[in-house]
mmCIF file of C-alpha atoms and ligand atoms in Angstrom:
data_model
loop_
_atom_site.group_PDB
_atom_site.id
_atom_site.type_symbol
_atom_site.label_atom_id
_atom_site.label_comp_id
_atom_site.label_asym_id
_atom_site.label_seq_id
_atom_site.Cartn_x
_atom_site.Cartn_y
_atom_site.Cartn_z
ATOM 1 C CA UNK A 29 57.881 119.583 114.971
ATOM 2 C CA UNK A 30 57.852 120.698 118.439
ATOM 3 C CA UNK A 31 61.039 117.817 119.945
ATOM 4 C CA UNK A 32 64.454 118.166 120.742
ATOM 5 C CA UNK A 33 65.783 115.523 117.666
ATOM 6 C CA UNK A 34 69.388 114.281 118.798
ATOM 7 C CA UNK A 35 71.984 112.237 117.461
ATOM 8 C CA UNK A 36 74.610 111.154 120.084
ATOM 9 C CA UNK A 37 77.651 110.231 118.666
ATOM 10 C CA UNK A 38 79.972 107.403 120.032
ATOM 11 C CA UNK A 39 82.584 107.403 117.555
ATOM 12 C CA UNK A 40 83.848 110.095 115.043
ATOM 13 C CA UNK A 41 84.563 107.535 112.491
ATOM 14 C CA UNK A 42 86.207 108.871 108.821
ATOM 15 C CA UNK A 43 83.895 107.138 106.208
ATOM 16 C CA UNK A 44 80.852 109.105 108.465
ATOM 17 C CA UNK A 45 82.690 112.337 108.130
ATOM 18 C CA UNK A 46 83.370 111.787 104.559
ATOM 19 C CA UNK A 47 79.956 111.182 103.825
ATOM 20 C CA UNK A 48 78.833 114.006 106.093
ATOM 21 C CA UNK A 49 81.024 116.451 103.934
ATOM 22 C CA UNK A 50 79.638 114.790 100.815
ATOM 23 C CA UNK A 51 75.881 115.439 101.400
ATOM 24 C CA UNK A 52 74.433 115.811 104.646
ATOM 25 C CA UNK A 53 71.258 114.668 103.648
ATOM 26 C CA UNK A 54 72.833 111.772 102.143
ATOM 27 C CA UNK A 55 74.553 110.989 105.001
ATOM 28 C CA UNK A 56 70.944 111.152 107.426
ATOM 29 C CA UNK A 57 69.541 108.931 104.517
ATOM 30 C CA UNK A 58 72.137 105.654 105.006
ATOM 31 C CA UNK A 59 73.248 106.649 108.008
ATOM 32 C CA UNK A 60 70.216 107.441 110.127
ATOM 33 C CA UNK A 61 67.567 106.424 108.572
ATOM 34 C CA UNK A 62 68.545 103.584 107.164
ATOM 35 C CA UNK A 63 66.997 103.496 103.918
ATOM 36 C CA UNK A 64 69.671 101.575 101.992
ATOM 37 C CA UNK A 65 69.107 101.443 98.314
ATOM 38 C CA UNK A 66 69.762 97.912 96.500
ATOM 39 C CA UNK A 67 71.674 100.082 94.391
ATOM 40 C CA UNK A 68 75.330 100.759 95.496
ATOM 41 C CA UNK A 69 77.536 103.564 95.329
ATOM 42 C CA UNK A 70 79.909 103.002 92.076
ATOM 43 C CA UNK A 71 82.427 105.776 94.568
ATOM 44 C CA UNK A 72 82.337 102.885 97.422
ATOM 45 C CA UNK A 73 82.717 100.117 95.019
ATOM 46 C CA UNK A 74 85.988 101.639 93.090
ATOM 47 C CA UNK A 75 87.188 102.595 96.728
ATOM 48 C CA UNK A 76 87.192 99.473 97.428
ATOM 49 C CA UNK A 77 89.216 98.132 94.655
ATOM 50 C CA UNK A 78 91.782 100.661 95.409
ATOM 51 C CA UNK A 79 91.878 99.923 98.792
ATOM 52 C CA UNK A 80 92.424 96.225 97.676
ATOM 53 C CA UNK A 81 95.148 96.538 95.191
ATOM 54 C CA UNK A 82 97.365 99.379 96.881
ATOM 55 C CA UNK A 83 97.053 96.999 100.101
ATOM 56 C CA UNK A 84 98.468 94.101 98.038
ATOM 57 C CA UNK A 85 100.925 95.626 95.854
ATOM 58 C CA UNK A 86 102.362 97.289 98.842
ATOM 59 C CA UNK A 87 102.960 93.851 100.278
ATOM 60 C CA UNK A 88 104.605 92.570 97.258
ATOM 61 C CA UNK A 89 108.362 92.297 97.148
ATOM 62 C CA UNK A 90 110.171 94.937 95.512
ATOM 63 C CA UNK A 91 110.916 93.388 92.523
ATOM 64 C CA UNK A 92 107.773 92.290 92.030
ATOM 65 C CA UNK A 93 106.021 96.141 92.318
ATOM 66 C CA UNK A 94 105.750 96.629 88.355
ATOM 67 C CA UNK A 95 102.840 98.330 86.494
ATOM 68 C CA UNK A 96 102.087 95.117 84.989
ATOM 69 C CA UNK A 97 101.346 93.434 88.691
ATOM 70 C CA UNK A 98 99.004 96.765 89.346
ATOM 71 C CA UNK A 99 97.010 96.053 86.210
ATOM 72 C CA UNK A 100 96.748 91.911 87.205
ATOM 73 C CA UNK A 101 95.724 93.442 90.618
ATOM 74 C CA UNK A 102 93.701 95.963 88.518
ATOM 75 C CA UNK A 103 92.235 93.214 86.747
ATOM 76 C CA UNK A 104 91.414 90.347 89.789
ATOM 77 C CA UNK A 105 89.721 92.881 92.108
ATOM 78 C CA UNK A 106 87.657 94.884 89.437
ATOM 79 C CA UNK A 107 85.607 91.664 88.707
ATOM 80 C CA UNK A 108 83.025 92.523 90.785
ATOM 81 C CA UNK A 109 82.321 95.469 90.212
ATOM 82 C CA UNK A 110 78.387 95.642 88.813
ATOM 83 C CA UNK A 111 78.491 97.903 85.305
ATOM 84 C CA UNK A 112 75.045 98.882 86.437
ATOM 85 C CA UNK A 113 76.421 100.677 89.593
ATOM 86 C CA UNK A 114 77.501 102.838 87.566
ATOM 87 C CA UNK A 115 75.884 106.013 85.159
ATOM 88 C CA UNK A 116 76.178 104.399 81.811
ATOM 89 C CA UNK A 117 79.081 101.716 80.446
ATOM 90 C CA UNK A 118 81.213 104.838 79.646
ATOM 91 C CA UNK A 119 81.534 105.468 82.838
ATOM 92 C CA UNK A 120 82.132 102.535 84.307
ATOM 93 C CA UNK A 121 85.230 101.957 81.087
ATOM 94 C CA UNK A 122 86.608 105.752 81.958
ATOM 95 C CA UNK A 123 86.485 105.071 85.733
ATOM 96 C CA UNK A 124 88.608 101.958 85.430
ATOM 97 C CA UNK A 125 90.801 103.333 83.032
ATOM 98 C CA UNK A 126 91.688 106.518 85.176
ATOM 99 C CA UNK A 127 91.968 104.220 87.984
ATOM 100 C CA UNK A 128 95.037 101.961 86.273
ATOM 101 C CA UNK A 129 96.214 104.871 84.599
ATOM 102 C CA UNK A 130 96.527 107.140 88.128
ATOM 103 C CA UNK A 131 97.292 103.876 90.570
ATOM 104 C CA UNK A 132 100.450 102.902 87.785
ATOM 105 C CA UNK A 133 102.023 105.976 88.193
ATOM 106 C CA UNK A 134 101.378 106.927 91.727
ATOM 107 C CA UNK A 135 102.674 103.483 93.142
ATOM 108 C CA UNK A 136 105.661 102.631 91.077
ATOM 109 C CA UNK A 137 106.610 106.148 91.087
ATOM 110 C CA UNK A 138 108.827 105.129 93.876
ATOM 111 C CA UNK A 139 111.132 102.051 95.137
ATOM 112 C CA UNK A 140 109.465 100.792 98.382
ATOM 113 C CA UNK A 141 112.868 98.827 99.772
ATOM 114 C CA UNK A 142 110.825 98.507 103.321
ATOM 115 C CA UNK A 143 107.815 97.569 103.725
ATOM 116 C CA UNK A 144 105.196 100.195 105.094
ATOM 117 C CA UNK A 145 104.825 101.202 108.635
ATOM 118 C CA UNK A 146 101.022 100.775 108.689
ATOM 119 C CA UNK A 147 99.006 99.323 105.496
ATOM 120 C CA UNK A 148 95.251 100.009 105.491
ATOM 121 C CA UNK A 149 95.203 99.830 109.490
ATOM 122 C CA UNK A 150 92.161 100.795 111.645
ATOM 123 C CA UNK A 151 92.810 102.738 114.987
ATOM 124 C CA UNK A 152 90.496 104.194 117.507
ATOM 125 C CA UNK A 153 91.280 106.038 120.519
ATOM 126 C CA UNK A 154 89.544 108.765 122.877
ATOM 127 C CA UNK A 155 90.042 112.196 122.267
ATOM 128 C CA UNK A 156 89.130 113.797 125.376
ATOM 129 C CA UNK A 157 88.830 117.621 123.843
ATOM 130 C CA UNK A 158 85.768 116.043 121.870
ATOM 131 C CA UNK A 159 84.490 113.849 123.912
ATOM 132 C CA UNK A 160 84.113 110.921 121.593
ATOM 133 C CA UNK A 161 86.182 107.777 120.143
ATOM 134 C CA UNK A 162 87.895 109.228 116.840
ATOM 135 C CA UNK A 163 88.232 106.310 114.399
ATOM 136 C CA UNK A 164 90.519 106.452 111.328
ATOM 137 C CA UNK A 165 92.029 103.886 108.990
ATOM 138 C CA UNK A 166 95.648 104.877 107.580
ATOM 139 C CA UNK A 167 96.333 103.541 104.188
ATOM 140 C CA UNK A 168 99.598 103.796 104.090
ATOM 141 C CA UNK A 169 102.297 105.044 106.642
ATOM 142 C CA UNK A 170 105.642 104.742 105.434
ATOM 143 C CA UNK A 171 108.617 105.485 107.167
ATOM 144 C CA UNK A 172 111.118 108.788 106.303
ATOM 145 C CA UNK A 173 114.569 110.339 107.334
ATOM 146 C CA UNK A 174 112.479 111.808 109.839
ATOM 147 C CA UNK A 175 109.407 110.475 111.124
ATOM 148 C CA UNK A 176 106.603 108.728 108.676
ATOM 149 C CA UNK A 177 104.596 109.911 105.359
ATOM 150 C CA UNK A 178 100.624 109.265 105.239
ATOM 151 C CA UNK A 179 99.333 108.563 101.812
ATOM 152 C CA UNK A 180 95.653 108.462 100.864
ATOM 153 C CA UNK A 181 94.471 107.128 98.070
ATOM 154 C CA UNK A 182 91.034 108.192 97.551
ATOM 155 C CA UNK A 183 88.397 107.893 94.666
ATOM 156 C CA UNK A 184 88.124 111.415 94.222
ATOM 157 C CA UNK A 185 88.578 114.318 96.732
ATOM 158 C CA UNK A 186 87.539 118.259 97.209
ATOM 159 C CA UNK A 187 88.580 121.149 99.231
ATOM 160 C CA UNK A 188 86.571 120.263 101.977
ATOM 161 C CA UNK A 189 87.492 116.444 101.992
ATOM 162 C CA UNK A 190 91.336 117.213 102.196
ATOM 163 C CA UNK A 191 90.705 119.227 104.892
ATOM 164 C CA UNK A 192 88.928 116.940 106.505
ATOM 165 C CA UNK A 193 91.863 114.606 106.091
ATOM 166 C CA UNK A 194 94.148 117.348 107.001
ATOM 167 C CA UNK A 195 92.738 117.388 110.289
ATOM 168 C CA UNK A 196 91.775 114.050 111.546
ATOM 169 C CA UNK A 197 95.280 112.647 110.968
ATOM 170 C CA UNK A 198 97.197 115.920 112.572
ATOM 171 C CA UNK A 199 94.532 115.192 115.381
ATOM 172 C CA UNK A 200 95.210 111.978 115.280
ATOM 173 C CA UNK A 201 98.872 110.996 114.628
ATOM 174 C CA UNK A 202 100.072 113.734 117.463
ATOM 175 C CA UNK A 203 97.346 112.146 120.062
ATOM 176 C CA UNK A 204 98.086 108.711 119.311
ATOM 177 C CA UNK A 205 101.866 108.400 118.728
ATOM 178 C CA UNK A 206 102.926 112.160 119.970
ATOM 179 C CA UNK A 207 104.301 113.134 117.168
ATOM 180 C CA UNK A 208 102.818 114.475 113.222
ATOM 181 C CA UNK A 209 103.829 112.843 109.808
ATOM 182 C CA UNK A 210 106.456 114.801 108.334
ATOM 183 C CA UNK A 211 103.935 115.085 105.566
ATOM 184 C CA UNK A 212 100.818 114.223 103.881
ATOM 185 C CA UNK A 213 99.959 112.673 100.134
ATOM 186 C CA UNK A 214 96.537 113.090 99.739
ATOM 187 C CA UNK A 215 95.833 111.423 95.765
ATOM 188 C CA UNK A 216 92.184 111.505 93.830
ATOM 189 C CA UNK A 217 92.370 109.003 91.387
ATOM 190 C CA UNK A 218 89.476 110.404 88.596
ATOM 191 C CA UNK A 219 92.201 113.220 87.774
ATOM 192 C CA UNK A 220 95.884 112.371 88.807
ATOM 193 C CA UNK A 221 95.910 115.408 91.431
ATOM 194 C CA UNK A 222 98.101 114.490 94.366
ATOM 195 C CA UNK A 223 97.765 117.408 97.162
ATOM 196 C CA UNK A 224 100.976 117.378 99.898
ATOM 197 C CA UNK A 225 100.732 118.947 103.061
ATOM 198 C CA UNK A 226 103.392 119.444 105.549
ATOM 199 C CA UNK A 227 101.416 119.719 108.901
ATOM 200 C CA UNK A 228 102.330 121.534 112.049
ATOM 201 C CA UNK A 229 101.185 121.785 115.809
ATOM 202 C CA UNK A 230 98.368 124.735 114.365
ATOM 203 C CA UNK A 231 97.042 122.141 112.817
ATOM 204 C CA UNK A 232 96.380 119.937 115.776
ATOM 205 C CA UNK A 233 94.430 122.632 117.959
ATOM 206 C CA UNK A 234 92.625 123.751 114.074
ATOM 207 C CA UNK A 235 91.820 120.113 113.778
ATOM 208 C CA UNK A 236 90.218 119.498 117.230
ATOM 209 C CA UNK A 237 88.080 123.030 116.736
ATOM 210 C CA UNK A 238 87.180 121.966 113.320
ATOM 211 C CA UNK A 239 86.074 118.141 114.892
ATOM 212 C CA UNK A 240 84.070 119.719 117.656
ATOM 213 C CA UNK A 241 82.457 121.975 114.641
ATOM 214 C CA UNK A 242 81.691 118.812 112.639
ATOM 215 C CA UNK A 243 80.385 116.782 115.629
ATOM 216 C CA UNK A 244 77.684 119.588 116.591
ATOM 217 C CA UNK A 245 76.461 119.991 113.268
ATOM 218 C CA UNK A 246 75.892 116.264 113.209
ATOM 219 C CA UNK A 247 74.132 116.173 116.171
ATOM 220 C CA UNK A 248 71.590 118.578 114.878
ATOM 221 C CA UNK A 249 69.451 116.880 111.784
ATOM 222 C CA UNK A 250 67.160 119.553 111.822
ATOM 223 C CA UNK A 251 69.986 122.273 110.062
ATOM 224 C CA UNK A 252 70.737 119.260 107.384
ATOM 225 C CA UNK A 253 71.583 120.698 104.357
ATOM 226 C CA UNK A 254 71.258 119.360 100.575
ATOM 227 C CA UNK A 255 74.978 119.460 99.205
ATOM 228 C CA UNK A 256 74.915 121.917 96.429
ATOM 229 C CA UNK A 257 77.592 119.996 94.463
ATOM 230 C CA UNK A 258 75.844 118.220 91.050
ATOM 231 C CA UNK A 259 78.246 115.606 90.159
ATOM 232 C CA UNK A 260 77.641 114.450 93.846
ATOM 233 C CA UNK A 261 74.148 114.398 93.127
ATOM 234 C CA UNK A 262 74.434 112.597 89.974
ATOM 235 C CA UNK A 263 76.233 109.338 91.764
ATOM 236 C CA UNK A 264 73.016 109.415 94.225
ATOM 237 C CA UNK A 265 71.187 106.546 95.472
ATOM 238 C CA UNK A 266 68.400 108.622 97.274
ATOM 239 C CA UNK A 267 67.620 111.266 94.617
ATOM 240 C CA UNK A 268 64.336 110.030 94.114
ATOM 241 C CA UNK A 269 63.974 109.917 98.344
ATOM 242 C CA UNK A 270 66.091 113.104 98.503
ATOM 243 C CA UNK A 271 62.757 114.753 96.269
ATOM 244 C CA UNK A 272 60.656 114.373 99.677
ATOM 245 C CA UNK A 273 62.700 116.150 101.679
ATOM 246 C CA UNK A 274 64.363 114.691 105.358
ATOM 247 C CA UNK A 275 60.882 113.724 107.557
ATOM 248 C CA UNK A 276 62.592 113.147 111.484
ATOM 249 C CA UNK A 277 61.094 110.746 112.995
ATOM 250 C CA UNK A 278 63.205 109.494 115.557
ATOM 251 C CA UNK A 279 64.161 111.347 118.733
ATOM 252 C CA UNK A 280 67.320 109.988 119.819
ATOM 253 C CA UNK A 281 69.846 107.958 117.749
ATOM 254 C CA UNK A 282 73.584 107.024 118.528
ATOM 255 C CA UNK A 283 75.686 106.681 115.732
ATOM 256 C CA UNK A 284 78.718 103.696 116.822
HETATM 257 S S1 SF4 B 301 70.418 113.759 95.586
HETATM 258 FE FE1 SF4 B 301 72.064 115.219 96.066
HETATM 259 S S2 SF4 B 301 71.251 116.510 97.721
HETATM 260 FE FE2 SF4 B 301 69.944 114.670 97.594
HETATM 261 S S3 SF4 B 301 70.815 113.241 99.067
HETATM 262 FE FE3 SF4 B 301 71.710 112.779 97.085
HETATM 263 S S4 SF4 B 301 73.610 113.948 97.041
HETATM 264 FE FE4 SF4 B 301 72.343 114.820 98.668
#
């Protein structure tokens, strides 16, 4: 090819990283190309609905946080999700059943008497050590005896996307309000599996090494790989595009 291809990057943003970890060439194929399907991502579309009804039950008075309200929540926001996003019916029927079944018992596990410290809130702020914006949203902060808990509440979730998570809010929380969460929920919803993580200062200096690793390989589409994972591949939009391989054709591109 004979160029220098680069990708600047403005802002480390989570939903790029996440798709980043997911499938690199995935991520060059919405992200930097361009070449959005019509067809949308069922994972995007039942992240959304999460994001929708653990932001509203949250605001709910106590009294009112029962499973029934999560399955009328359950019920209002899953409308519009399009059965054809999806593989086949089946799993369109399992993925909303794990959903209710997983979102009941992770958010009336508890009695929320206060309401949360931060609820689905997006922050941005310089991180000098890497040179760009770093942009996260924080479901849900909620305060503790000793300093705050961070809850996710993802879709589904690997190795590599908890420690992604790991490290952008230890990063994060110590840059931007000087001091880490006294501990992490990170919860997949397609299996039940909540991970916690207690975080510590190592964490802070891993994270910013591990961000600067992250940000170089994304400025280099020429070492994209394909992600090796098949139930990623299966969810797809660009497997027939993903058969030609990644052509580069741009030089430069920033990614906001
Ligand atoms: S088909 Fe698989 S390897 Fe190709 S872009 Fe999609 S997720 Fe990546």
């Amino acid at each position: 090819m004979g160029k220098e291809y680069q990708v600047s990057i403005a802002t480390l943003t989570d939903y790029h990283l996440q798709d980043f970890i997911r499938c690199p060439y995935q991520f060059y194929f919405h992200h930097i190309e361009g070449k959005n399907t019509t067809q949308q991502n069922w994972r995007k579309m039942v992240q959304l609905v999460i994001n929708q009804v653990v932001s509203r039950y949250y605001k709910l008075p106590p009294a009112n946080q029962t499973a029934k309200k999560v399955m009328e929540l359950i019920d209002e926001h899953s409308r519009v999700m399009d059965v054809r996003q999806f593989d086949s019916k089946i799993h369109y029927y399992r993925a909303l059943a794990k959903i209710t079944d997983y979102l009941i018992k992770f958010l009336t596990s508890g009695k929320n008497e206060y309401p949360p410290l931060f609820l689905y809130e997006k922050f941005n702020m310089v991180i000098s050590e890497l040179g760009t914006d770093l942009s996260l949203i924080l479901d849900v902060a909620e305060w503790s005896s000793n300093s705050f808990i961070i809850k996710k509440f993802l879709v589904d979730t690997n190795e590599e996307m908890t420690v992604l998570f790991i490290h952008m809010i230890s990063v994060f929380c110590q840059k931007a309000f000087g001091r880490l969460p006294e501990r992490m929920e990170i919860i997949s919803l397609m299996d039940g599996k909540m991970k916690t993580y207690i975080p510590t200062m190592n964490d802070v200096s891993d994270g910013l090494e591990y961000l600067n690793i992250i940000k170089s390989l994304l400025q280099n589409p020429k070492e994209y790989s394909k992600t090796d994972c098949l139930t990623v591949c299966n969810s797809c939009s660009y497997r027939e595009r993903c058969n030609e391989g990644i052509h580069i054709n741009l030089e430069s591109i920033t990614i906001q």
